[in-house]
Coordinates of C-alpha atoms in Angstrom, one line a residue:
Chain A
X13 CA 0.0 0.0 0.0
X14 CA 1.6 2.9 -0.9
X15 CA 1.6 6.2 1.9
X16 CA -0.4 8.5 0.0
X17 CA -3.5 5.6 0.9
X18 CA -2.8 5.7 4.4
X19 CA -5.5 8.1 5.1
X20 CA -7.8 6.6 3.2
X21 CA -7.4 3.2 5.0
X22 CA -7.8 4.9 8.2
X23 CA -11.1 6.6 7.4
X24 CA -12.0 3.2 5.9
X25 CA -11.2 1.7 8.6
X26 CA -12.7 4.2 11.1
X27 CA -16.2 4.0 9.3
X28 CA -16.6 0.3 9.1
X29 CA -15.6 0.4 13.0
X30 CA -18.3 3.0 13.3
X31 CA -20.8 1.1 11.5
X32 CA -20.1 -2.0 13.3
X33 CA -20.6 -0.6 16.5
X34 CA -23.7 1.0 15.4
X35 CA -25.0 -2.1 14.1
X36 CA -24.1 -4.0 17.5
X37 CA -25.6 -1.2 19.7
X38 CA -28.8 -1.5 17.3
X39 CA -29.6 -5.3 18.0
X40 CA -28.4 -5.1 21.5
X41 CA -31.0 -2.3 21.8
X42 CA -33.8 -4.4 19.7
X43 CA -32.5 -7.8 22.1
X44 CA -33.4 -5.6 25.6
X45 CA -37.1 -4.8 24.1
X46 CA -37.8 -8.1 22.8
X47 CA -36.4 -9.3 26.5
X48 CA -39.1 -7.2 28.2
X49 CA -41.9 -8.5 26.4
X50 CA -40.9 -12.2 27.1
X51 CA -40.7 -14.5 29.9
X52 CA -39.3 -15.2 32.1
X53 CA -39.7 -11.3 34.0
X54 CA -37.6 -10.5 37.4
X55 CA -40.3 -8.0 39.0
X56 CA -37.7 -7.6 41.9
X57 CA -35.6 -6.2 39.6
X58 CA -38.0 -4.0 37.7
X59 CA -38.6 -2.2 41.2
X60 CA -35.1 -1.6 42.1
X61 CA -34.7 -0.4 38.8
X62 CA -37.8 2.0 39.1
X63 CA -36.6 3.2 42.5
X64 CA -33.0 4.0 41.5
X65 CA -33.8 5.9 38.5
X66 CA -37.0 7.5 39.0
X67 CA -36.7 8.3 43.0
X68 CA -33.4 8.6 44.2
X69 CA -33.0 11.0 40.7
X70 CA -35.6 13.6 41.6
X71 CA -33.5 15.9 43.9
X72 CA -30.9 16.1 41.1
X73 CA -33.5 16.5 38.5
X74 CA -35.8 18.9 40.8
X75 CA -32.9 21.0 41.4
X76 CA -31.7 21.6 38.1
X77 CA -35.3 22.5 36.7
X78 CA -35.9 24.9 39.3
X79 CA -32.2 26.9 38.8
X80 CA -32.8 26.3 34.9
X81 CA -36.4 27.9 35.1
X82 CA -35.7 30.5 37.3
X83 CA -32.6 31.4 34.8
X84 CA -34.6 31.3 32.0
X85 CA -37.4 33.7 33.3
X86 CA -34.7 36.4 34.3
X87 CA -33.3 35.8 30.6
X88 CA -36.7 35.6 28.8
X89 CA -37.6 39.2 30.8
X90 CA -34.3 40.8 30.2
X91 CA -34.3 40.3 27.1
X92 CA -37.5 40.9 25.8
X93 CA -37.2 44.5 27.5
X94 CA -35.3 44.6 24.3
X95 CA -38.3 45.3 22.2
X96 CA -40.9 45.5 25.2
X97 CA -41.8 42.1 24.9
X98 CA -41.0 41.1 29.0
X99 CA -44.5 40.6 29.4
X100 CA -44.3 37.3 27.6
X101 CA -42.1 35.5 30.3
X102 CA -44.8 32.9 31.6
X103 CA -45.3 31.9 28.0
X104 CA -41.8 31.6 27.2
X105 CA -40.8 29.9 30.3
X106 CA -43.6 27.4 30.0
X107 CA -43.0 26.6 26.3
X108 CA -38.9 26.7 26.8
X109 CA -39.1 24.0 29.6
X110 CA -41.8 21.6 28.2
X111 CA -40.7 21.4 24.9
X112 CA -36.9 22.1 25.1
X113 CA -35.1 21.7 28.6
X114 CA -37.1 20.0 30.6
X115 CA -36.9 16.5 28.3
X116 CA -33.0 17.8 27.4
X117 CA -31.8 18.8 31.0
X118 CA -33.6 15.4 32.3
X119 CA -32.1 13.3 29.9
X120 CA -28.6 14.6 30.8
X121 CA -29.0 14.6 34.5
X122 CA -30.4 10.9 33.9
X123 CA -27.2 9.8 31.4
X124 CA -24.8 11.8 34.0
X125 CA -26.4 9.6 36.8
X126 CA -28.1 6.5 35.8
X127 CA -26.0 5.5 32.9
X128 CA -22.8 6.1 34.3
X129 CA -23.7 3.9 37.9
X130 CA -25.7 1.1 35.8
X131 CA -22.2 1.0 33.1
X132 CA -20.2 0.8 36.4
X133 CA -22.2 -1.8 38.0
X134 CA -22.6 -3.6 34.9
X135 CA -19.0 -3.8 33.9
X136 CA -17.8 -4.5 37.5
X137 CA -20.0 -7.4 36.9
X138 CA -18.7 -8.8 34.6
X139 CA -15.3 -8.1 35.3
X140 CA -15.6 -10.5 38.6
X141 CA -17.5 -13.3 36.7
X142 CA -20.7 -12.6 38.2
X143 CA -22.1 -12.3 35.1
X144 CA -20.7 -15.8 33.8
X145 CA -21.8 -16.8 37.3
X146 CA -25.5 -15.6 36.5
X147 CA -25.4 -17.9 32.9
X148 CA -24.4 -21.0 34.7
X149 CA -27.6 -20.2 37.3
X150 CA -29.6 -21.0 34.2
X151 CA -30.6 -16.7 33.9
X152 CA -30.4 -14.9 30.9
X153 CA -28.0 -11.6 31.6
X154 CA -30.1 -9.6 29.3
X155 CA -33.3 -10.6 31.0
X156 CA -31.9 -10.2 34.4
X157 CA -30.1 -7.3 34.4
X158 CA -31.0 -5.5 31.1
X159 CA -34.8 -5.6 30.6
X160 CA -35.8 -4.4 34.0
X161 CA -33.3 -1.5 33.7
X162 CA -34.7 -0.9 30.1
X163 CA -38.2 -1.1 30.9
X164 CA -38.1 1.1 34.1
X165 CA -36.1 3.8 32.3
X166 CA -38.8 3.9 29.4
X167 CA -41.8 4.4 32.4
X168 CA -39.8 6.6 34.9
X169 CA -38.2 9.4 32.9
X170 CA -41.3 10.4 31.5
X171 CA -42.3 10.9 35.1
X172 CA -38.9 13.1 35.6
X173 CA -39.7 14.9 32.8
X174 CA -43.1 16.0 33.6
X175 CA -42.1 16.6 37.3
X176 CA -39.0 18.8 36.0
X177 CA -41.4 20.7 33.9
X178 CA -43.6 21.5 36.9
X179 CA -40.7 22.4 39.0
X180 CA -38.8 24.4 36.0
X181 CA -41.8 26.4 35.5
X182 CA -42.1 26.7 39.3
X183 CA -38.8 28.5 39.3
X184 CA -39.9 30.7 36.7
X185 CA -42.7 31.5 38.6
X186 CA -40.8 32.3 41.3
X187 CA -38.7 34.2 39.9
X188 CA -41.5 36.5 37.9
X189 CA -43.6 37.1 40.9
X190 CA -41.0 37.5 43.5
X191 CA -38.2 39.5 41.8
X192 CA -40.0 40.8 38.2
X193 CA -43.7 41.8 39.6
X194 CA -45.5 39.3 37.8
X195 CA -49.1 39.2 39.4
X196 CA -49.1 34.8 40.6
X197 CA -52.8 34.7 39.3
X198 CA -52.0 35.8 36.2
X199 CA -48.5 34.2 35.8
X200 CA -50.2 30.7 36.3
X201 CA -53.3 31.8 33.8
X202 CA -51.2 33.3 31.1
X203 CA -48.5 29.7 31.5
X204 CA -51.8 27.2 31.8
X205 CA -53.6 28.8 28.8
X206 CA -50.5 28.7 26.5
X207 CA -49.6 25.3 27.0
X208 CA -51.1 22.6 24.2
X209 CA -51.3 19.2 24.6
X210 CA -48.8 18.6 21.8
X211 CA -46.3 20.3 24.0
X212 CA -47.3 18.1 27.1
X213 CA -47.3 14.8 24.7
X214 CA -43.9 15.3 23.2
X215 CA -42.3 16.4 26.7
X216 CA -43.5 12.5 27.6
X217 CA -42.2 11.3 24.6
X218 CA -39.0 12.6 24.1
X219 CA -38.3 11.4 28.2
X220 CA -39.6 7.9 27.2
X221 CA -36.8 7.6 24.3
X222 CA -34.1 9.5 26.2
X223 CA -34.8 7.1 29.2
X224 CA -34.5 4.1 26.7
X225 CA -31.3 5.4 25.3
X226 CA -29.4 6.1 28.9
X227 CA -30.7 2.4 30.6
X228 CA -29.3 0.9 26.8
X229 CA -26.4 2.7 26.8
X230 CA -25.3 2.1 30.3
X231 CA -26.0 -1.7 29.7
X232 CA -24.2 -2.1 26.3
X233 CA -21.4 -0.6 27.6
X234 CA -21.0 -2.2 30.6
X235 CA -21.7 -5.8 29.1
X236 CA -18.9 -5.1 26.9
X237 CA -16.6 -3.6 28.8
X238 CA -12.8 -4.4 29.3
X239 CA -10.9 -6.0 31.6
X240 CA -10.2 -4.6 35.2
X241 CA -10.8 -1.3 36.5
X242 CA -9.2 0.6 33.4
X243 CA -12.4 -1.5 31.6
X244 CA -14.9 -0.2 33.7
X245 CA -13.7 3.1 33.9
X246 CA -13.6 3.0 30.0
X247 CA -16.8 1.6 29.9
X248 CA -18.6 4.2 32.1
X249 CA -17.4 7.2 30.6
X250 CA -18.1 5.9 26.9
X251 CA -21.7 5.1 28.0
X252 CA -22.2 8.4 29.5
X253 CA -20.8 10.2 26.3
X254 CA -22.8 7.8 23.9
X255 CA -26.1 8.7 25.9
X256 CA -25.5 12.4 26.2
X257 CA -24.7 12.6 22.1
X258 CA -27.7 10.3 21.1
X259 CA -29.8 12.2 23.4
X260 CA -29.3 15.6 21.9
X261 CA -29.3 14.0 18.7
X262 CA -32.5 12.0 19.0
X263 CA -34.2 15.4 20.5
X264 CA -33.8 17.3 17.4
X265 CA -35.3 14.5 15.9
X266 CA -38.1 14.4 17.5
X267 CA -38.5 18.1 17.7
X268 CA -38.5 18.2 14.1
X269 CA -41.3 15.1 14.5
X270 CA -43.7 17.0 17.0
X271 CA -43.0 21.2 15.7
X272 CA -40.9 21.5 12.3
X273 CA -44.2 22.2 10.2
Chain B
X19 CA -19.6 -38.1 31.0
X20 CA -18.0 -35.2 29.4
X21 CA -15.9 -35.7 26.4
X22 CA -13.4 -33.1 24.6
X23 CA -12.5 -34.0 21.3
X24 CA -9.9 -31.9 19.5
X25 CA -11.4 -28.9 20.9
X26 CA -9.5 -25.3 19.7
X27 CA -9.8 -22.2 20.8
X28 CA -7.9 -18.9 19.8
X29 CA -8.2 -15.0 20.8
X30 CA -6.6 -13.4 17.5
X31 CA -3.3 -14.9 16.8
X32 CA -3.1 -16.4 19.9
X33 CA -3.9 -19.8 20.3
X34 CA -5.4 -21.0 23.8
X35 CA -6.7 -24.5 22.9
X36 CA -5.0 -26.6 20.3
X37 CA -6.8 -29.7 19.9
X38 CA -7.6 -30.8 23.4
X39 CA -9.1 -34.7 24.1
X40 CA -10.0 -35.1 27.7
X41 CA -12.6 -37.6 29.2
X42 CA -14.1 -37.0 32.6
X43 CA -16.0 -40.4 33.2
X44 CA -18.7 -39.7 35.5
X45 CA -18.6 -39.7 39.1
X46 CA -14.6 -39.1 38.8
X47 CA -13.2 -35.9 40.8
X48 CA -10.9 -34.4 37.5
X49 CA -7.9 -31.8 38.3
X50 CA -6.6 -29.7 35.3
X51 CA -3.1 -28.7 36.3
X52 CA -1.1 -26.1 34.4
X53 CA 0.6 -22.9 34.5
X54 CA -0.8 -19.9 34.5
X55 CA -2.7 -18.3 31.0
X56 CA -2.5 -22.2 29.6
X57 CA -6.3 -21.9 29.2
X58 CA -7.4 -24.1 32.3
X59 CA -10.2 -21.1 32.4
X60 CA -11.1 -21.2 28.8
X61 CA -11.2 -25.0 28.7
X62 CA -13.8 -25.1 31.6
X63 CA -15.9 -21.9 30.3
X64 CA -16.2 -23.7 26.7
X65 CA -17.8 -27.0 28.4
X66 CA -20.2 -24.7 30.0
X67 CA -21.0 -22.9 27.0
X68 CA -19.8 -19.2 28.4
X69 CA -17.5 -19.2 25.2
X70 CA -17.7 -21.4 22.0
X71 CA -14.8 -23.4 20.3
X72 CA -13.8 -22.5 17.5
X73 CA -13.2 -26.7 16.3
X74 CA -13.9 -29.9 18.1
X75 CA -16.3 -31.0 19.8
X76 CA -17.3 -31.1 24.0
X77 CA -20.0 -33.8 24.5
X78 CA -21.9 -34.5 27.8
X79 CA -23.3 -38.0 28.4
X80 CA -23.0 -38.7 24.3
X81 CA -24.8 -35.1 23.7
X82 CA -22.6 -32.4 21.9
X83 CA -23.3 -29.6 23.9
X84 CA -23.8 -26.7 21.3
X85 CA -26.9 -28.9 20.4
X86 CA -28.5 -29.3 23.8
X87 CA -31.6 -27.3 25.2
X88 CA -29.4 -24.4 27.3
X89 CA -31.4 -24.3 30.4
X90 CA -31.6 -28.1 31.2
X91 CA -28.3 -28.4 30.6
X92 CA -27.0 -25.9 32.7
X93 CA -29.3 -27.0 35.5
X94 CA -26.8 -30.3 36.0
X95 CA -24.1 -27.8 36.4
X96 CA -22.6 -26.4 39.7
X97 CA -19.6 -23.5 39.2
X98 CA -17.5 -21.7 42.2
X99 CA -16.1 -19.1 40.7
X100 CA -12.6 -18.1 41.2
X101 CA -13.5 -14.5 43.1
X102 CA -16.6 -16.5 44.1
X103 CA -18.7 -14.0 42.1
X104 CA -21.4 -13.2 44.3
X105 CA -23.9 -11.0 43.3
X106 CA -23.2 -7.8 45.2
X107 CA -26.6 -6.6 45.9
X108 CA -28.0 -9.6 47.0
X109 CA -27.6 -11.2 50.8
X110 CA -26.0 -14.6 51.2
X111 CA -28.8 -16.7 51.9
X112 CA -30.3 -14.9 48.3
X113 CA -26.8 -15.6 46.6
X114 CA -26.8 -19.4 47.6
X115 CA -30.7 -19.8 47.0
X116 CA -30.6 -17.7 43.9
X117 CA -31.5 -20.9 41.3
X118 CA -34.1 -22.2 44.1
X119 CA -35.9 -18.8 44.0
X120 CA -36.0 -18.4 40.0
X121 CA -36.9 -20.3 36.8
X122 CA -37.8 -23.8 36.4
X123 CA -36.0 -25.0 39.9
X124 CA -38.0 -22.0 42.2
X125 CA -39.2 -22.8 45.3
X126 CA -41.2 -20.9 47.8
X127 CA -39.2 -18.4 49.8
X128 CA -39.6 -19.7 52.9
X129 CA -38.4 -22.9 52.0
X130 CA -35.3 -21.8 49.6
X131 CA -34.2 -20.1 52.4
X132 CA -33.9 -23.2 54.8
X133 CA -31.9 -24.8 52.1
X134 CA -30.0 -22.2 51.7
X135 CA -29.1 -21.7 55.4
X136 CA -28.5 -25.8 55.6
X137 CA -26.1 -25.7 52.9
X138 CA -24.5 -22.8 54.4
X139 CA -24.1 -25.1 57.4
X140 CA -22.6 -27.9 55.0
X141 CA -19.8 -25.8 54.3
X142 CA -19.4 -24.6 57.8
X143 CA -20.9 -21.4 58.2
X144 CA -23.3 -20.4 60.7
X145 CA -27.2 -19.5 60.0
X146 CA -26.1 -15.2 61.1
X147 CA -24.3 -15.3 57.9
X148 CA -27.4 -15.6 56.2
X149 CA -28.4 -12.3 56.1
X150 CA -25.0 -10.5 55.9
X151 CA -24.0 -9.2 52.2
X152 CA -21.0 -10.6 50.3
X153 CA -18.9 -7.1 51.1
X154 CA -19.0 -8.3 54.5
X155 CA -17.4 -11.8 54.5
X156 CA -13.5 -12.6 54.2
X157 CA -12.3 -14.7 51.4
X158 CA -12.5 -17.8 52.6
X159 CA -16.6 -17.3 53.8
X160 CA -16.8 -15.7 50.6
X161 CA -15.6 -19.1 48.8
X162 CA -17.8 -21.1 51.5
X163 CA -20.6 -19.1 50.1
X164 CA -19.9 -19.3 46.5
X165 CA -19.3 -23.3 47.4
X166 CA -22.7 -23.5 49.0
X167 CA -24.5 -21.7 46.0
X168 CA -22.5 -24.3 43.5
X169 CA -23.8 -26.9 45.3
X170 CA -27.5 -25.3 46.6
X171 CA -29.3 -27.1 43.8
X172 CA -27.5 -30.2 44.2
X173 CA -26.0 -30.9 40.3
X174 CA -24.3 -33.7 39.0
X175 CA -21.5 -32.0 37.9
X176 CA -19.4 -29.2 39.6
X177 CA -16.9 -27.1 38.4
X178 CA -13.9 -25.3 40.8
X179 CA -12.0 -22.7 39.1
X180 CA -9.0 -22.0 41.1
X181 CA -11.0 -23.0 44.7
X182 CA -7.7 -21.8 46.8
X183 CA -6.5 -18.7 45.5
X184 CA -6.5 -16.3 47.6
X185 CA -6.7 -18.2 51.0
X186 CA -4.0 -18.9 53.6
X187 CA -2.6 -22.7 53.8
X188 CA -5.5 -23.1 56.4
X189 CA -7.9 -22.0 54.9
X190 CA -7.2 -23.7 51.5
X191 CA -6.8 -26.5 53.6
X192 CA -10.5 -26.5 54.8
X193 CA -11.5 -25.4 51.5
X194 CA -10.0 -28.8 49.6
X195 CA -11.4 -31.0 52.3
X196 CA -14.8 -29.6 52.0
X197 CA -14.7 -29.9 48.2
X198 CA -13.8 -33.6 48.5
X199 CA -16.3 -34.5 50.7
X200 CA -19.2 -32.7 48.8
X201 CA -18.1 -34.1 45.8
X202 CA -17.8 -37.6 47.5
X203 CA -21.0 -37.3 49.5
X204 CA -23.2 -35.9 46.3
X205 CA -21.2 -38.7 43.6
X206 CA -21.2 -36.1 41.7
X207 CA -18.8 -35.4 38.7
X208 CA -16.6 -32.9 39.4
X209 CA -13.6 -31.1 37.8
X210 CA -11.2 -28.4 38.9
X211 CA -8.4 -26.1 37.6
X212 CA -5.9 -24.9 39.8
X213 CA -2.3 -24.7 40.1
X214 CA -2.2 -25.1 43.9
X215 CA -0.6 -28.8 44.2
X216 CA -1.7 -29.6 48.0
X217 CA -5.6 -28.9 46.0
X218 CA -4.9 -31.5 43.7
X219 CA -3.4 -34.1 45.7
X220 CA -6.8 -33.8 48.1
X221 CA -9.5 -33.1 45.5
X222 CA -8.3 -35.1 42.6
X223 CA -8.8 -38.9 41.9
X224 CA -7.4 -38.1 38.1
X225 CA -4.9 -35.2 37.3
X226 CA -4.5 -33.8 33.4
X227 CA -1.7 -31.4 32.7
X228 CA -2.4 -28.7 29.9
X229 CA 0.5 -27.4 28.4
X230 CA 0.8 -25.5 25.0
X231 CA -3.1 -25.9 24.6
X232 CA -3.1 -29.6 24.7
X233 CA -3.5 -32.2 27.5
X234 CA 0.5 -32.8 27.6
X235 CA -0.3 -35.8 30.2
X236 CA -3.4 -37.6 32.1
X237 CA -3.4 -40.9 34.8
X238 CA -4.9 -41.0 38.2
X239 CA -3.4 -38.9 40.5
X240 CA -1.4 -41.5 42.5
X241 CA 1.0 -41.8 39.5
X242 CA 1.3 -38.1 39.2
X243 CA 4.7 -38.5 41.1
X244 CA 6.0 -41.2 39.1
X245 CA 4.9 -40.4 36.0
X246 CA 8.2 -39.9 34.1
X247 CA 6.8 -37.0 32.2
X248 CA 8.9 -34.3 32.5
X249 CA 6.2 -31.5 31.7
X250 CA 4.4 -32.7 35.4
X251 CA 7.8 -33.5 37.0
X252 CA 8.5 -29.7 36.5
X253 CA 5.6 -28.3 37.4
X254 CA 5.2 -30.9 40.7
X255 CA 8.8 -29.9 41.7
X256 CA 8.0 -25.9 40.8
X257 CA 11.6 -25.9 39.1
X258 CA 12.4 -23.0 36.8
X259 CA 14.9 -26.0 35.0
X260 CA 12.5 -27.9 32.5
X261 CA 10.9 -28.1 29.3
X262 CA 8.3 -25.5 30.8
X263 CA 9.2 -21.9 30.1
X264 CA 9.6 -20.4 33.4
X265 CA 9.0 -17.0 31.5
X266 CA 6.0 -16.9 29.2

């Protein structure tokens, strides 16, 4: 091969790497669904799974909505002052969180937390054999420890989402009628009446796939991951940057799904 | 019986198994000697099925075992794990119950956890470790425990990897003694890697010798001393002089 090729190989190379992995991550994530709808289920699992994600998360989640609503109404207000438009804060805070941050800020706080400590546990698994160890107990690792993950995740962070929402716009609230002399009747009319369902459905949405791709993402990882604790290391931090890119990436897809008509 | 016929295994260009034949009749306690990364490991997770040969064939009472339905199969097995490989986030009794509370071998609770706690007896722990978590336990109860789950659903074949390492002469001591008379007690088959000679010489009633991916040598293990090959004299005596590469 003569040097001037060189870069082509790598690129080559690089791509077909890529689309391997994409192609693995694809039918590991089409494996975890089909796992959830078939027996055997481990329900014991499904609650842990439902408790670590969805209610140990909510002080993280509450407090990042509130600072990120409160933010965005002092924003919204100064710069609508701009062309006299500070009057539309409710409006813009209500529509900014339920369509855009709240899903978005969620998602993050979810890769950040859940995907990292389930790629961690994971990995550490299977590091010290227990996941061999759970094969020759007659259980399937993916129905074990990847379904119930999968399937929480996909009910829970909807639930963050729409809590993060209330709290986000709670903040803004806050922030309008305490510090911008916003009348509280009329901040809560003017954010209820502009709100459509559309915005409410693809809040859900968008934290149903987001909490799909973290719980995957954490999984894959740490089912794959290396040896010792340079492996599981590896492994976390991939899975957390994997889920934060495919979650921004799969939010403007859906925005332009639910809005971009 | 278990049967490996010219089994091969490879990780890139390195080859781990190269055309192993080994026969563990049943009933017979089998010890795999050999030195360390000769593929004792890889031998014993391809009989299980945790990693597939590339060639040959592993065959359990005439059945080739890439054939056989997975869960029935693996219900005759037993494993302790080298680290033991208890599951973290369960409790003891929970880690050696955990077949007897799932799938097609689940019990009720109540009465998985008496086994539980009487095989935790059989291996000479008390019924106050029940409830403790794996984090909580030396090595050697750690080993107990992972020795009472192998055995929890009563199998008719167990595997040891490595069953000593780790543990002072004592406690390897008790752990070898214990594995015997399971293994004796249950007539089960059983078969064991390690490199720990004073395991063999309790555990084993026949020794095989893997060197270069192949069984370099096999007999029962009262002609282990006298065998006259020099592959097992070396590694018997520990000597760095021999046909063994002290470094690999």
């Amino acid at each position: 091969m003569k040097p001037i090729t060189y870069p082509l190989a790598a690129l080559g190379r690089a791509t077909l790497g890529f689309l391997a992995m994409v192609g693995r991550v694809s039918i590991f994530a089409g494996q975890s669904l089909s796992h959830i709808i078939r027996p055997p289920f481990y329900p014991r699992e499904f609650l842990n799974a439902l408790l670590h994600i969805g209610y140990f998360s909510l002080p993280v989640v509450g407090l990042t909505a509130f600072f990120t609503g409160a933010a965005l109404a002092l924003q919204i207000y100064s710069g609508g002052q701009r062309f006299s438009a500070e009057a539309v804060v409710p409006q813009i805070v209500a529509i900014g969180m339920v369509r855009e941050l709240g899903p978005v800020l969620v998602g993050l706080m979810i890769a950040a937390r859940v995907t990292s400590s389930i790629a961690a546990e994971v990995a550490t698994m299977k590091v010290t054999e227990q996941i061999d160890a759970l094969v020759t107990l007659s259980t399937h690792p993916m129905k074990y420890l990847t379904a119930p993950r999968v399937l929480a995740a996909i009910l829970v962070v909807p639930a963050l989402v729409g809590i993060g929402d209330i709290i986000g716009i709670m903040g803004g609230y806050i922030v309008g009628t305490k510090q911008l002399g916003f009348a509280p009747g009329a901040y809560l009319t003017n954010t209820w009446n502009f709100l459509e369902t559309a915005d409410i459905v693809s809040s859900l949405v968008k934290g149903a796939v987001f909490g799909f791709i973290a719980a995957v993402m954490g999984c894959y990882h740490g089912m794959n991951s290396g040896r010792g604790a340079q492996g599981v290391g590896r492994a976390t931090k991939t899975s957390v940057e994997a889920a934060a890119v495919l979650i921004l990436a799969a939010n403007f897809l859906l925005t332009s799904f639910f809005f971009a008509t | 019986m278990i049967e490996l016929t010219n089994v091969h295994k490879g990780f890139g260009p390195k080859q781990v198994l190269a055309g192993v034949n080994l026969t563990i009749p049943r009933g017979e306690s089998m010890v795999v000697i050999g030195g360390s990364g000769t593929g004792k490991s890889v031998l014993l997770k391809c009989i299980l099925g945790l990693m597939m040969q590339d060639s040959g064939t592993i065959t359990l009472d005439g059945e080739d075992t890439s054939q056989v339905e997975r869960d029935a199969f693996l219900a005759r097995f037993g494993m302790l794990f080298q680290g033991g490989a208890l599951f973290d986030s369960l409790s003891v009794w929970q880690n050696v119950a955990f077949r007897l509370l799932r799938g097609s071998l689940a019990r009720p609770k109540t009465e998985a956890r008496e086994i539980a706690i009487e095989k935790l007896r059989r291996v000479g722990l008390t019924p106050d470790v029940a409830d403790l978590y794996p984090a909580e336990l030396s090595g050697g109860m750690q080993k107990r425990v992972g020795l009472a789950r192998a055995i929890a659903a009563e199998p008719e074949i167990i595997f040891f990897d490595e069953p000593t390492t780790g543990l002072d002469p004592i406690m390897s001591g008790v752990i070898n003694d214990l594995i015997r008379e399971i293994v004796v007690e249950m007539g089960a088959t059983a078969m064991t890697i390690t490199h720990d000679m004073s395991s063999v010489r309790v555990i084993a009633d026949k020794v095989a010798m893997l060197h270069a991916g192949k069984v370099q040598w096999t007999g029962a293990v009262g002609d282990m001393d006298n065998s006259g090959d020099p592959y097992v004299t070396q590694f018997i005596s520990g000597s760095a002089e021999g046909p063994i590469e002290a470094v690999r």
